[in-house]
Amino acid sequence: MTTRPRQPGPNAPAPGKLPLTELVEMKRRGERIAMVTAYDAPGGRLADQAGADLVLVGDSAAMTVLGHDSTVPATMEEMLMLTRAVTRGASRPLVIADMPFGSFQVSVEDAVENAIRFVKEAGADAVKLEGAGPMLSRVRAIVGAGIPVMGHIGLTPQSATMLGGFKAQGRSAEKALRLYDDARALEAAGCFSLVLEAVPAPVAGRITRDLSIPTIGIGAGPDCDGQVLVYHDLLGLTEGHLPRFVKRYANLSREIRDALEAYAADVRSGSFPGEEHTYSMSEAELEAFTR
Ligand code: KIV
């Protein structure tokens, strides 16, 4: 007689979760993959309800929610807390935790240990890490430990200073070829998918055609297998300059500010709280209380 486990085992996908293997099938069928970042439970839940396939708990959190001016200061503890919140909100999409700067560069051991923390302590389905070259050994080791890895090349914000700032990458034949080689090496190392950030569209298109894993573009043109945008950018919560690749789908900053102004005005004028927002008590109890 054979026995079957009744519960998914450790590291097995929860019921209703998009299977990781479906991403390659989507690429094969030419179905585009929708990915968005999220940093808390409501964000994860809304992305899930909206039908996102992948939710990235990006280290962009350092800028969008923690108020830093780069992604570099994000820590493991902060990213774990945000990832836990997102996994509580998002059920169907695969939740990918972004490995913060310093959590995978120092050694292969650190990289595996921190990737395991994201899965065990925060419920992440996969991790993402920036770079190729020396980072290939980290990808191999994390995948070897049974954790899916998403790669990220092109403009890699954790090393923006080395890249000469926040600007498009791979715009010369030589640099484009280096990106192409990095993409192939990350696929060979075991990545299940690859983010291409701020890369000329024809270069991203060629990489996408030549890889069997799906590419997810951000500022990489229409030929990638999927697209990702930062939650706060697409919802109009980011104020100030936005990169040219961002499309705004709402202006939530304006809506939130208007609502907060209306609330403050109601408080000052005494029109909030109204009758409908208050609790009453019986005359008898009130009289007893007053006595
Ligand atoms: O941190 C992030 O949000 C990212 C995406 C922009 C890909 O890495």
Short mmCIF file of C-alpha atoms and ligand atoms in Angstrom, two decimals:
data_model
loop_
_atom_site.label_atom_id
_atom_site.label_comp_id
_atom_site.label_asym_id
_atom_site.label_seq_id
_atom_site.Cartn_x
_atom_site.Cartn_y
_atom_site.Cartn_z
CA MET A 1 0.00 0.00 0.00
CA THR A 2 1.28 3.47 -0.83
CA THR A 3 0.83 6.46 1.46
CA ARG A 4 0.49 10.03 0.40
CA PRO A 5 1.27 13.07 2.57
CA ARG A 6 -1.98 14.90 3.47
CA GLN A 7 -0.29 18.25 3.99
CA PRO A 8 2.16 19.89 1.60
CA GLY A 9 5.65 19.13 2.90
CA PRO A 10 8.07 21.84 3.94
CA ASN A 11 8.97 23.99 0.95
CA ALA A 12 5.99 22.63 -1.02
CA PRO A 13 3.69 25.21 -2.61
CA ALA A 14 0.52 26.17 -0.70
CA PRO A 15 -2.81 25.20 -2.32
CA GLY A 16 -3.85 27.75 -4.96
CA LYS A 17 -0.32 29.04 -5.46
CA LEU A 18 0.80 29.60 -9.05
CA PRO A 19 3.22 26.74 -9.78
CA LEU A 20 6.71 28.01 -10.55
CA THR A 21 6.87 25.71 -13.59
CA GLU A 22 3.86 27.56 -15.06
CA LEU A 23 6.09 30.56 -15.80
CA VAL A 24 8.03 28.70 -18.49
CA GLU A 25 4.73 27.45 -19.92
CA MET A 26 3.47 31.04 -20.04
CA LYS A 27 6.60 32.02 -21.95
CA ARG A 28 6.05 29.13 -24.35
CA ARG A 29 2.42 30.15 -24.93
CA GLY A 30 3.41 33.81 -25.38
CA GLU A 31 1.35 34.87 -22.33
CA ARG A 32 2.85 37.91 -20.64
CA ILE A 33 3.75 37.70 -16.95
CA ALA A 34 2.58 40.54 -14.66
CA MET A 35 4.83 41.32 -11.71
CA VAL A 36 4.56 44.17 -9.22
CA THR A 37 6.34 45.05 -6.01
CA ALA A 38 4.57 45.12 -2.63
CA TYR A 39 5.79 45.86 0.87
CA ASP A 40 2.89 45.09 3.21
CA ALA A 41 -0.12 42.80 3.63
CA PRO A 42 -2.69 45.13 1.96
CA GLY A 43 -0.32 45.61 -1.00
CA GLY A 44 0.15 41.85 -1.34
CA ARG A 45 -3.61 41.26 -1.08
CA LEU A 46 -4.47 43.93 -3.68
CA ALA A 47 -1.81 42.60 -6.08
CA ASP A 48 -3.28 39.11 -5.63
CA GLN A 49 -6.87 40.35 -6.16
CA ALA A 50 -5.70 42.23 -9.28
CA GLY A 51 -4.32 38.98 -10.73
CA ALA A 52 -0.57 39.65 -10.51
CA ASP A 53 1.45 36.50 -11.20
CA LEU A 54 4.54 37.53 -9.25
CA VAL A 55 4.90 39.86 -6.28
CA LEU A 56 8.38 41.14 -5.53
CA VAL A 57 9.20 42.41 -2.07
CA GLY A 58 11.82 44.68 -3.59
CA ASP A 59 14.66 46.28 -1.69
CA SER A 60 13.19 49.41 -3.32
CA ALA A 61 11.33 49.35 0.03
CA ALA A 62 14.35 51.22 1.40
CA MET A 63 13.26 54.17 -0.77
CA THR A 64 9.50 53.73 -1.13
CA VAL A 65 8.55 52.96 2.46
CA LEU A 66 11.62 53.55 4.65
CA GLY A 67 12.56 56.98 3.29
CA HIS A 68 16.19 56.30 2.26
CA ASP A 69 17.58 57.76 -0.97
CA SER A 70 18.93 54.43 -2.27
CA THR A 71 18.27 50.71 -1.86
CA VAL A 72 21.64 50.08 -0.19
CA PRO A 73 20.61 50.58 3.47
CA ALA A 74 17.88 47.86 3.39
CA THR A 75 18.71 45.21 6.02
CA MET A 76 17.83 41.51 6.29
CA GLU A 77 15.64 42.16 9.33
CA GLU A 78 13.68 44.89 7.52
CA MET A 79 13.26 42.77 4.39
CA LEU A 80 12.15 39.76 6.47
CA MET A 81 9.51 41.82 8.22
CA LEU A 82 8.16 43.25 4.96
CA THR A 83 8.21 39.84 3.25
CA ARG A 84 6.25 38.28 6.15
CA ALA A 85 3.60 40.96 5.77
CA VAL A 86 3.32 40.45 1.99
CA THR A 87 3.08 36.65 2.24
CA ARG A 88 0.19 37.10 4.70
CA GLY A 89 -1.66 39.14 2.06
CA ALA A 90 -0.81 37.37 -1.22
CA SER A 91 -1.93 33.77 -1.78
CA ARG A 92 -1.88 32.94 -5.50
CA PRO A 93 1.11 34.97 -6.75
CA LEU A 94 4.60 33.71 -6.16
CA VAL A 95 6.21 36.00 -3.59
CA ILE A 96 9.84 36.77 -4.32
CA ALA A 97 12.04 38.31 -1.62
CA ASP A 98 14.79 40.65 -2.79
CA MET A 99 18.10 39.87 -1.12
CA PRO A 100 19.38 43.18 0.30
CA PHE A 101 22.87 44.56 -0.25
CA GLY A 102 25.35 42.76 2.00
CA SER A 103 23.22 39.64 2.43
CA PHE A 104 24.79 37.60 -0.39
CA GLN A 105 27.98 39.33 -1.58
CA VAL A 106 30.33 38.32 1.24
CA SER A 107 30.19 34.54 0.88
CA VAL A 108 28.26 31.65 -0.62
CA GLU A 109 27.44 30.50 2.95
CA ASP A 110 25.91 33.89 3.83
CA ALA A 111 23.89 33.85 0.62
CA VAL A 112 22.42 30.40 1.28
CA GLU A 113 21.78 31.14 4.96
CA ASN A 114 19.94 34.39 4.18
CA ALA A 115 17.93 32.85 1.33
CA ILE A 116 16.83 30.08 3.72
CA ARG A 117 15.72 32.72 6.25
CA PHE A 118 13.43 34.29 3.64
CA VAL A 119 11.76 30.93 2.99
CA LYS A 120 11.63 29.64 6.57
CA GLU A 121 10.94 32.81 8.53
CA ALA A 122 8.98 34.90 6.01
CA GLY A 123 7.23 32.36 3.76
CA ALA A 124 8.86 33.59 0.51
CA ASP A 125 8.51 31.32 -2.52
CA ALA A 126 11.76 32.48 -4.13
CA VAL A 127 14.52 35.06 -3.80
CA LYS A 128 16.00 37.59 -6.21
CA LEU A 129 19.58 38.78 -6.26
CA GLU A 130 21.41 41.36 -8.33
CA GLY A 131 24.41 40.71 -10.56
CA ALA A 132 26.25 37.95 -12.39
CA GLY A 133 30.03 37.10 -12.45
CA PRO A 134 30.97 36.30 -8.83
CA MET A 135 27.26 36.08 -7.93
CA LEU A 136 26.81 32.99 -10.13
CA SER A 137 28.27 30.83 -7.35
CA ARG A 138 25.57 32.22 -5.00
CA VAL A 139 22.82 31.42 -7.49
CA ARG A 140 24.10 27.82 -7.91
CA ALA A 141 24.34 27.29 -4.16
CA ILE A 142 20.89 28.75 -3.34
CA VAL A 143 19.25 26.75 -6.15
CA GLY A 144 21.20 23.72 -4.88
CA ALA A 145 19.56 24.28 -1.48
CA GLY A 146 16.15 24.00 -3.18
CA ILE A 147 15.25 27.69 -3.32
CA PRO A 148 14.27 29.23 -6.68
CA VAL A 149 16.34 32.27 -7.67
CA MET A 150 15.42 35.17 -9.94
CA GLY A 151 18.41 37.00 -11.45
CA HIS A 152 18.63 40.75 -12.05
CA ILE A 153 21.00 42.44 -14.52
CA GLY A 154 21.28 45.72 -16.41
CA LEU A 155 20.79 48.62 -14.02
CA THR A 156 21.36 46.97 -10.66
CA PRO A 157 20.59 49.71 -8.09
CA GLN A 158 22.74 48.13 -5.33
CA SER A 159 25.82 48.83 -7.49
CA ALA A 160 24.59 52.06 -9.13
CA THR A 161 27.75 53.93 -8.11
CA MET A 162 29.94 51.40 -9.95
CA LEU A 163 27.64 51.68 -12.98
CA GLY A 164 28.02 55.47 -13.10
CA GLY A 165 24.60 56.25 -11.62
CA PHE A 166 20.99 55.34 -12.31
CA LYS A 167 21.26 55.08 -16.09
CA ALA A 168 20.50 52.64 -18.89
CA GLN A 169 23.00 49.80 -19.36
CA GLY A 170 24.21 47.84 -22.41
CA ARG A 171 23.99 50.70 -24.88
CA SER A 172 27.24 49.84 -26.73
CA ALA A 173 27.76 46.59 -28.68
CA GLU A 174 30.44 45.49 -26.22
CA LYS A 175 28.33 46.17 -23.13
CA ALA A 176 25.25 44.63 -24.71
CA LEU A 177 27.25 41.48 -25.42
CA ARG A 178 28.40 41.39 -21.79
CA LEU A 179 24.77 41.59 -20.67
CA TYR A 180 23.85 38.82 -23.11
CA ASP A 181 26.62 36.58 -21.73
CA ASP A 182 25.57 37.35 -18.14
CA ALA A 183 21.97 36.43 -18.97
CA ARG A 184 23.02 33.09 -20.43
CA ALA A 185 25.31 32.40 -17.47
CA LEU A 186 22.50 33.13 -14.97
CA GLU A 187 20.20 30.76 -16.86
CA ALA A 188 22.91 28.07 -16.82
CA ALA A 189 23.43 28.67 -13.07
CA GLY A 190 19.78 27.75 -12.47
CA CYS A 191 17.77 31.00 -12.32
CA PHE A 192 14.06 30.42 -13.01
CA SER A 193 13.64 33.95 -14.38
CA LEU A 194 15.62 37.10 -14.99
CA VAL A 195 14.88 40.81 -14.43
CA LEU A 196 16.31 43.10 -17.11
CA GLU A 197 16.39 46.69 -15.88
CA ALA A 198 17.01 49.76 -18.05
CA VAL A 199 18.34 47.88 -21.06
CA PRO A 200 17.79 48.88 -24.72
CA ALA A 201 14.68 47.15 -26.07
CA PRO A 202 16.43 45.29 -28.92
CA VAL A 203 19.03 43.87 -26.51
CA ALA A 204 16.31 42.72 -24.08
CA GLY A 205 14.38 41.26 -27.02
CA ARG A 206 17.35 39.24 -28.21
CA ILE A 207 18.10 37.96 -24.69
CA THR A 208 14.43 37.04 -24.27
CA ARG A 209 14.36 35.08 -27.53
CA ASP A 210 17.56 33.18 -26.74
CA LEU A 211 16.75 32.19 -23.14
CA SER A 212 14.35 29.42 -22.24
CA ILE A 213 13.53 31.06 -18.86
CA PRO A 214 11.19 34.08 -18.80
CA THR A 215 12.62 37.60 -18.71
CA ILE A 216 10.85 40.33 -16.73
CA GLY A 217 11.55 43.83 -17.99
CA ILE A 218 11.58 47.19 -16.25
CA GLY A 219 12.65 49.81 -18.76
CA ALA A 220 13.61 47.00 -21.16
CA GLY A 221 10.95 47.38 -23.85
CA PRO A 222 7.94 45.34 -24.92
CA ASP A 223 9.62 42.10 -25.97
CA CYS A 224 10.34 40.74 -22.48
CA ASP A 225 8.18 37.85 -21.30
CA GLY A 226 6.78 39.97 -18.48
CA GLN A 227 6.97 43.41 -16.91
CA VAL A 228 7.50 44.72 -13.39
CA LEU A 229 6.85 48.15 -11.90
CA VAL A 230 7.32 49.50 -8.41
CA TYR A 231 3.97 49.72 -6.55
CA HIS A 232 4.46 53.30 -5.36
CA ASP A 233 5.54 54.48 -8.84
CA LEU A 234 2.63 52.98 -10.74
CA LEU A 235 0.07 54.12 -8.17
CA GLY A 236 1.38 57.68 -8.03
CA LEU A 237 2.58 57.46 -4.44
CA THR A 238 6.15 58.41 -5.39
CA GLU A 239 6.61 62.16 -5.55
CA GLY A 240 9.29 63.92 -7.60
CA HIS A 241 11.22 62.64 -10.60
CA LEU A 242 10.34 59.21 -12.01
CA PRO A 243 12.40 57.21 -14.53
CA ARG A 244 11.06 57.36 -18.12
CA PHE A 245 10.04 53.70 -18.01
CA VAL A 246 7.40 54.26 -15.31
CA LYS A 247 3.75 54.49 -16.32
CA ARG A 248 1.42 55.98 -13.70
CA TYR A 249 -1.96 54.30 -13.39
CA ALA A 250 -3.31 56.42 -10.51
CA ASN A 251 -2.52 59.53 -8.48
CA LEU A 252 -2.93 58.16 -4.97
CA SER A 253 -0.72 60.85 -3.38
CA ARG A 254 -3.26 63.46 -4.40
CA GLU A 255 -6.20 61.34 -3.24
CA ILE A 256 -4.61 60.56 0.12
CA ARG A 257 -3.60 64.19 0.71
CA ASP A 258 -7.12 65.41 -0.17
CA ALA A 259 -8.67 62.87 2.20
CA LEU A 260 -6.30 63.78 5.05
CA GLU A 261 -6.97 67.49 4.53
CA ALA A 262 -10.73 66.90 4.61
CA TYR A 263 -10.36 64.86 7.83
CA ALA A 264 -8.22 67.52 9.54
CA ALA A 265 -10.71 70.23 8.52
CA ASP A 266 -13.63 68.16 9.93
CA VAL A 267 -11.78 67.65 13.21
CA ARG A 268 -11.05 71.36 13.51
CA SER A 269 -14.62 72.39 12.68
CA GLY A 270 -16.13 69.75 14.98
CA SER A 271 -18.10 68.11 12.17
CA PHE A 272 -16.29 64.83 12.84
CA PRO A 273 -17.25 62.66 14.66
CA GLY A 274 -20.94 62.83 13.76
CA GLU A 275 -23.88 61.08 15.45
CA GLU A 276 -23.32 57.96 13.32
CA HIS A 277 -19.73 57.58 14.60
CA THR A 278 -20.55 57.66 18.32
CA TYR A 279 -21.85 55.12 20.88
CA SER A 280 -24.84 55.77 23.13
CA MET A 281 -25.96 54.29 26.48
CA SER A 282 -29.38 53.87 28.09
CA GLU A 283 -30.89 56.79 30.05
CA ALA A 284 -30.99 54.65 33.21
CA GLU A 285 -27.29 53.77 33.03
CA LEU A 286 -26.39 57.35 32.27
CA GLU A 287 -28.41 58.59 35.24
CA ALA A 288 -26.78 56.03 37.53
CA PHE A 289 -23.37 57.00 36.23
CA THR A 290 -24.10 60.72 36.73
CA ARG A 291 -25.35 60.10 40.32
O1 KIV B 1 13.76 46.46 -5.66
C1 KIV B 1 12.98 46.45 -6.63
O2 KIV B 1 11.84 46.94 -6.56
C2 KIV B 1 13.44 45.83 -7.87
C3 KIV B 1 12.58 45.97 -9.08
C4 KIV B 1 12.61 47.34 -9.61
C5 KIV B 1 12.93 44.97 -10.12
O3 KIV B 1 14.49 45.26 -7.89
#
